[in-house]
Tab-separated table of C-alpha atoms in Angstrom:
chain	number	residue	atom	x	y	z
A	235	UNK	CA	0.000	0.000	0.000
A	236	UNK	CA	1.255	3.475	-0.864
A	237	UNK	CA	2.518	6.092	1.546
A	238	UNK	CA	0.346	8.991	0.439
A	239	UNK	CA	-3.074	9.965	1.768
A	240	UNK	CA	-5.886	10.442	-0.752
A	241	UNK	CA	-8.414	13.165	0.070
A	242	UNK	CA	-11.654	12.844	-1.871
A	243	UNK	CA	-13.992	15.795	-1.471
A	244	UNK	CA	-17.443	16.791	-2.588
A	245	UNK	CA	-17.185	20.615	-2.728
A	246	UNK	CA	-20.983	20.877	-2.855
A	247	UNK	CA	-21.660	18.825	0.289
A	248	UNK	CA	-23.533	20.702	2.985
A	249	UNK	CA	-24.532	23.452	0.531
A	250	UNK	CA	-20.914	24.289	-0.225
A	251	UNK	CA	-19.313	23.565	3.144
A	252	UNK	CA	-17.373	20.696	1.583
A	253	UNK	CA	-14.935	23.041	-0.154
A	254	UNK	CA	-13.815	24.839	2.995
A	255	UNK	CA	-13.698	21.616	5.015
A	256	UNK	CA	-11.494	20.013	2.361
A	257	UNK	CA	-9.042	22.914	2.435
A	258	UNK	CA	-8.840	22.788	6.232
A	259	UNK	CA	-8.356	19.016	6.283
A	260	UNK	CA	-5.632	19.036	3.611
A	261	UNK	CA	-3.793	21.855	5.384
A	262	UNK	CA	-3.899	19.930	8.669
A	263	UNK	CA	-2.695	16.680	7.087
A	264	UNK	CA	0.220	18.414	5.351
A	265	UNK	CA	1.129	20.324	8.499
A	266	UNK	CA	1.495	16.946	10.196
A	267	UNK	CA	3.899	15.763	7.517
A	268	UNK	CA	1.597	13.740	5.271
A	269	UNK	CA	1.872	13.519	1.507
A	270	UNK	CA	-1.600	14.351	0.212
A	271	UNK	CA	-3.207	13.786	-3.179
A	272	UNK	CA	-6.462	15.700	-3.571
A	273	UNK	CA	-9.441	14.613	-5.670
A	274	UNK	CA	-12.435	16.961	-6.011
A	275	UNK	CA	-15.464	16.233	-8.152
A	276	UNK	CA	-17.755	18.709	-9.877
A	277	UNK	CA	-20.769	16.379	-9.681
A	278	UNK	CA	-21.988	13.158	-8.079
A	279	UNK	CA	-20.810	11.216	-11.124
A	280	UNK	CA	-17.375	12.851	-10.855
A	281	UNK	CA	-17.120	11.924	-7.197
A	282	UNK	CA	-17.899	8.274	-7.928
A	283	UNK	CA	-15.312	8.113	-10.703
A	284	UNK	CA	-12.685	9.864	-8.581
A	285	UNK	CA	-13.295	7.458	-5.707
A	286	UNK	CA	-12.309	4.588	-7.983
A	287	UNK	CA	-9.266	6.486	-9.265
A	288	UNK	CA	-8.141	7.373	-5.738
A	289	UNK	CA	-8.339	3.728	-4.668
A	290	UNK	CA	-6.433	2.577	-7.774
A	291	UNK	CA	-3.574	4.864	-6.737
A	292	UNK	CA	-3.195	2.614	-3.657
A	293	UNK	CA	-3.157	5.166	-0.810
A	294	UNK	CA	-2.345	4.391	2.791
A	295	UNK	CA	-5.625	6.068	3.737
A	296	UNK	CA	-8.671	7.438	1.910
A	297	UNK	CA	-10.061	10.563	3.567
A	298	UNK	CA	-13.577	11.461	2.436
A	299	UNK	CA	-14.798	15.026	2.895
A	300	UNK	CA	-18.582	15.151	2.677
A	301	UNK	CA	-21.784	13.987	4.279
A	302	UNK	CA	-23.956	10.902	4.328
A	303	UNK	CA	-25.041	11.561	0.739
A	304	UNK	CA	-21.462	11.610	-0.518
A	305	UNK	CA	-20.702	8.381	1.331
A	306	UNK	CA	-23.775	6.675	-0.113
A	307	UNK	CA	-22.762	7.669	-3.647
A	308	UNK	CA	-19.307	6.085	-3.373
A	309	UNK	CA	-20.092	3.197	-1.034
A	310	UNK	CA	-20.140	0.639	-3.840
A	311	UNK	CA	-16.562	1.665	-4.691
A	312	UNK	CA	-15.457	1.293	-1.082
A	313	UNK	CA	-16.835	-2.206	-0.529
A	314	UNK	CA	-14.131	-4.788	-1.017
A	315	UNK	CA	-11.263	-2.326	-0.779
A	316	UNK	CA	-8.602	-2.912	1.848
A	317	UNK	CA	-7.766	0.798	2.024
A	318	UNK	CA	-8.920	2.220	5.375
A	319	UNK	CA	-11.368	5.107	5.204
A	320	UNK	CA	-11.516	8.254	7.320
A	321	UNK	CA	-14.299	10.820	7.305
A	322	UNK	CA	-14.322	14.611	7.480
A	323	UNK	CA	-18.001	15.502	8.111
A	324	UNK	CA	-19.159	18.294	5.796
A	325	UNK	CA	-22.739	17.370	4.958
A	326	UNK	CA	-26.166	18.402	6.163
A	327	UNK	CA	-26.889	15.564	8.592
A	328	UNK	CA	-23.506	13.857	9.206
A	329	UNK	CA	-25.188	10.910	10.914
A	330	UNK	CA	-22.399	8.402	10.238
A	331	UNK	CA	-19.830	10.798	11.678
A	332	UNK	CA	-22.066	11.174	14.720
A	333	UNK	CA	-22.274	7.392	15.146
A	334	UNK	CA	-18.482	7.070	14.972
A	335	UNK	CA	-17.734	10.015	17.272
A	336	UNK	CA	-15.917	12.028	14.594
A	337	UNK	CA	-15.515	15.762	15.393
A	338	UNK	CA	-17.387	18.294	13.264
A	339	UNK	CA	-14.272	20.488	13.057
A	340	UNK	CA	-12.407	19.585	9.858
A	341	UNK	CA	-8.902	20.037	11.284
A	342	UNK	CA	-9.728	17.945	14.362
A	343	UNK	CA	-11.251	15.223	12.198
A	344	UNK	CA	-8.135	15.218	9.988
A	345	UNK	CA	-5.904	14.873	13.042
A	346	UNK	CA	-8.037	11.957	14.218
A	347	UNK	CA	-7.676	10.351	10.779
A	348	UNK	CA	-3.928	10.128	11.433
A	349	UNK	CA	-3.999	9.262	15.126
A	350	UNK	CA	-7.145	7.129	15.353
A	351	UNK	CA	-7.335	3.345	15.519
A	352	UNK	CA	-8.899	1.548	12.545
A	353	UNK	CA	-12.032	-0.488	13.239
A	354	UNK	CA	-14.407	-2.536	11.109
A	355	UNK	CA	-18.051	-1.508	10.848
A	356	UNK	CA	-21.094	-3.204	9.370
A	357	UNK	CA	-22.697	-2.346	6.056
A	358	UNK	CA	-26.407	-2.856	5.363
A	359	UNK	CA	-27.377	-4.523	2.092
A	360	UNK	CA	-30.637	-3.504	0.444
A	361	UNK	CA	-32.243	-5.612	-2.279
A	362	UNK	CA	-35.198	-4.109	-4.131
A	363	UNK	CA	-36.683	-4.784	-7.595
A	364	UNK	CA	-33.610	-6.725	-8.709
A	365	UNK	CA	-31.197	-4.020	-7.591
A	366	UNK	CA	-28.659	-4.227	-4.765
A	367	UNK	CA	-27.551	-1.149	-2.830
A	368	UNK	CA	-25.698	-0.708	0.420
A	369	UNK	CA	-26.018	1.710	3.307
A	370	UNK	CA	-24.028	2.844	6.326
A	371	UNK	CA	-26.818	4.273	8.483
A	372	UNK	CA	-30.577	3.705	8.195
A	373	UNK	CA	-32.937	2.370	5.537
A	374	UNK	CA	-36.288	4.119	5.926
A	375	UNK	CA	-39.675	2.868	4.732
A	376	UNK	CA	-42.968	4.720	5.017
A	377	UNK	CA	-43.471	8.142	6.543
A	378	UNK	CA	-39.795	8.761	7.299
A	379	UNK	CA	-38.781	7.784	3.757
A	380	UNK	CA	-41.233	10.350	2.424
A	381	UNK	CA	-39.816	12.954	4.803
A	382	UNK	CA	-36.277	12.131	3.662
A	383	UNK	CA	-37.263	12.446	0.014
A	384	UNK	CA	-39.012	15.748	0.710
A	385	UNK	CA	-35.927	16.998	2.595
A	386	UNK	CA	-33.710	16.264	-0.400
A	387	UNK	CA	-36.053	18.223	-2.668
A	388	UNK	CA	-36.233	21.324	-0.461
A	389	UNK	CA	-33.742	24.050	-1.343
A	390	UNK	CA	-34.125	25.938	1.937
A	391	UNK	CA	-33.292	26.115	4.829
A	392	UNK	CA	-29.973	24.439	5.658
A	393	UNK	CA	-29.289	21.878	8.386
A	394	UNK	CA	-31.783	20.043	10.579
A	395	UNK	CA	-34.469	22.731	10.189
A	396	UNK	CA	-34.964	21.639	6.578
A	397	UNK	CA	-35.770	18.129	7.856
A	398	UNK	CA	-38.333	19.460	10.332
A	399	UNK	CA	-40.088	21.497	7.642
A	400	UNK	CA	-40.263	18.418	5.423
A	401	UNK	CA	-41.700	16.497	8.358
A	402	UNK	CA	-44.515	19.027	8.794
A	403	UNK	CA	-45.363	18.917	5.070
A	404	UNK	CA	-45.572	15.115	5.067
A	405	UNK	CA	-47.508	15.105	8.341
A	406	UNK	CA	-50.342	16.888	6.558
A	407	UNK	CA	-50.480	13.984	4.063
A	408	UNK	CA	-50.072	11.242	6.684
A	409	UNK	CA	-51.536	7.804	5.942
A	410	UNK	CA	-50.715	4.291	7.229
A	411	UNK	CA	-48.848	1.718	5.147
A	412	UNK	CA	-49.868	-1.942	4.770
A	413	UNK	CA	-46.475	-3.414	5.678
A	414	UNK	CA	-45.770	-7.152	5.509
A	415	UNK	CA	-42.677	-8.081	7.510
A	416	UNK	CA	-40.449	-11.174	7.604
A	417	UNK	CA	-37.753	-11.359	10.295
A	418	UNK	CA	-34.786	-13.714	9.736
A	419	UNK	CA	-36.773	-15.862	7.292
A	420	UNK	CA	-39.583	-16.649	9.736
A	421	UNK	CA	-43.293	-16.454	8.900
A	422	UNK	CA	-44.425	-13.225	7.234
A	423	UNK	CA	-46.773	-11.117	9.326
A	424	UNK	CA	-49.027	-8.203	8.409
A	425	UNK	CA	-47.794	-5.186	10.362
A	426	UNK	CA	-49.553	-2.021	9.178
A	427	UNK	CA	-47.770	1.062	10.392
A	428	UNK	CA	-46.629	4.630	10.014
A	429	UNK	CA	-43.000	3.747	9.351
A	430	UNK	CA	-40.316	1.111	9.601
A	431	UNK	CA	-36.694	2.140	10.134
A	432	UNK	CA	-33.931	-0.439	9.676
A	433	UNK	CA	-30.791	0.868	11.322
A	434	UNK	CA	-27.122	0.036	11.292
A	435	UNK	CA	-26.601	3.210	13.353
A	436	UNK	CA	-28.835	5.235	15.668
A	437	UNK	CA	-29.748	8.471	13.916
A	438	UNK	CA	-30.991	10.033	10.729
A	439	UNK	CA	-32.098	13.502	9.711
A	440	UNK	CA	-29.168	15.178	11.443
A	441	UNK	CA	-29.389	13.489	14.833
A	442	UNK	CA	-32.869	11.989	15.322
A	443	UNK	CA	-32.243	8.683	17.206
A	444	UNK	CA	-35.010	6.614	15.611
A	445	UNK	CA	-32.936	3.432	16.146
A	446	UNK	CA	-31.649	4.342	19.603
A	447	UNK	CA	-29.053	1.835	20.774
A	448	UNK	CA	-28.088	0.593	17.307
A	449	UNK	CA	-24.360	-0.148	17.004
A	450	UNK	CA	-22.492	-0.125	13.662
A	451	UNK	CA	-20.281	-3.067	14.650
A	452	UNK	CA	-22.589	-5.654	16.269
A	453	UNK	CA	-23.481	-7.576	13.091
A	454	UNK	CA	-27.182	-6.793	13.572
A	455	UNK	CA	-29.830	-4.467	12.173
A	456	UNK	CA	-32.208	-2.635	14.509
A	457	UNK	CA	-35.770	-2.722	13.185
A	458	UNK	CA	-38.089	-0.062	14.593
A	459	UNK	CA	-41.779	-0.280	13.664
A	460	UNK	CA	-44.258	2.467	14.517
A	461	UNK	CA	-47.924	1.415	14.446
A	462	UNK	CA	-50.563	3.403	12.523
A	463	UNK	CA	-50.938	6.784	14.193
A	464	UNK	CA	-53.137	9.810	13.756
A	465	UNK	CA	-51.420	13.146	13.252
A	466	UNK	CA	-51.840	14.288	16.843
A	467	UNK	CA	-50.480	10.980	18.201
A	468	UNK	CA	-47.431	11.201	15.932
A	469	UNK	CA	-46.829	14.796	17.031
A	470	UNK	CA	-46.950	13.640	20.672
A	471	UNK	CA	-44.470	10.864	19.904
A	472	UNK	CA	-42.038	13.238	18.213
A	473	UNK	CA	-40.507	14.801	21.401
A	474	UNK	CA	-39.791	11.301	22.717
A	475	UNK	CA	-38.153	10.406	19.400
A	476	UNK	CA	-35.867	13.429	19.628
A	477	UNK	CA	-34.652	12.173	23.024
A	478	UNK	CA	-34.467	8.507	22.004
A	479	UNK	CA	-37.181	7.599	24.531
A	480	UNK	CA	-39.791	6.350	22.054
A	481	UNK	CA	-38.814	2.660	22.078
A	482	UNK	CA	-40.688	2.050	25.345
A	483	UNK	CA	-43.992	3.269	23.902
A	484	UNK	CA	-46.657	0.595	23.186
A	485	UNK	CA	-47.081	1.810	19.589
A	486	UNK	CA	-43.368	1.216	18.883
A	487	UNK	CA	-41.761	-2.206	18.339
A	488	UNK	CA	-37.973	-2.669	18.399
A	489	UNK	CA	-36.208	-5.835	17.247
A	490	UNK	CA	-32.644	-6.815	16.365
A	491	UNK	CA	-32.085	-9.144	13.437
A	492	UNK	CA	-29.620	-10.136	10.742
A	493	UNK	CA	-32.143	-9.851	7.928
A	494	UNK	CA	-35.596	-8.387	7.399
A	495	UNK	CA	-37.944	-8.330	4.420
A	496	UNK	CA	-40.544	-5.583	4.167
A	497	UNK	CA	-43.156	-5.108	1.469
A	498	UNK	CA	-45.950	-2.604	1.056
A	499	UNK	CA	-47.963	-1.332	-1.881
A	500	UNK	CA	-46.365	1.832	-3.232
């Protein structure tokens, strides 16, 4: 493996924060005596291609500057590589960085990339309509998936507030889903609900601990099912969700499993 450090950045992550974070991280790495090769894409497609190029150059370490979206885009390139990865959080939510205890400050995160101890983490595998995708954090189905999609389509505001606005918009259109669920290959059961979150880590949406207690290195997925709720009941549940205290509620089911199959019309 080579001696240089590859820094792959998405300048547009976090509404442009990726550019400044990349500059800070590279400056910190070089100040600590590292040879750095920088790769910066102009689009999502560029970032994916550059991830492959950076890995082909055989670095000692691949440092990724971006958020959860950037990581998801290049995850397929990372799987199977023996090059260790470090993360400089520069996105909107930064939920993987939160799960791994990585500082928000770019220089501090770069210093940790050099001084930290490598560890293996789990990757979720999602199979849908003949396609296979992978994820670091949480796969969302139902209400929260609609909120996530709405969040991605909103241009304003930045940060967690954008998620909360999307949540309010989708709350107005709330309806239950006719989920059918199979846990670890056992009998399929009808479990209508508001949402199902399948977590490798605890949070989504910039820190909402929907899968409180989920660990990215235990070999298990945390499946959180919320029963059908009316708008007012979901609003009452929301403060508990923000504090990670919702799992004890009777309308919430929490299970740990190695595999889960979920289907629902639409």
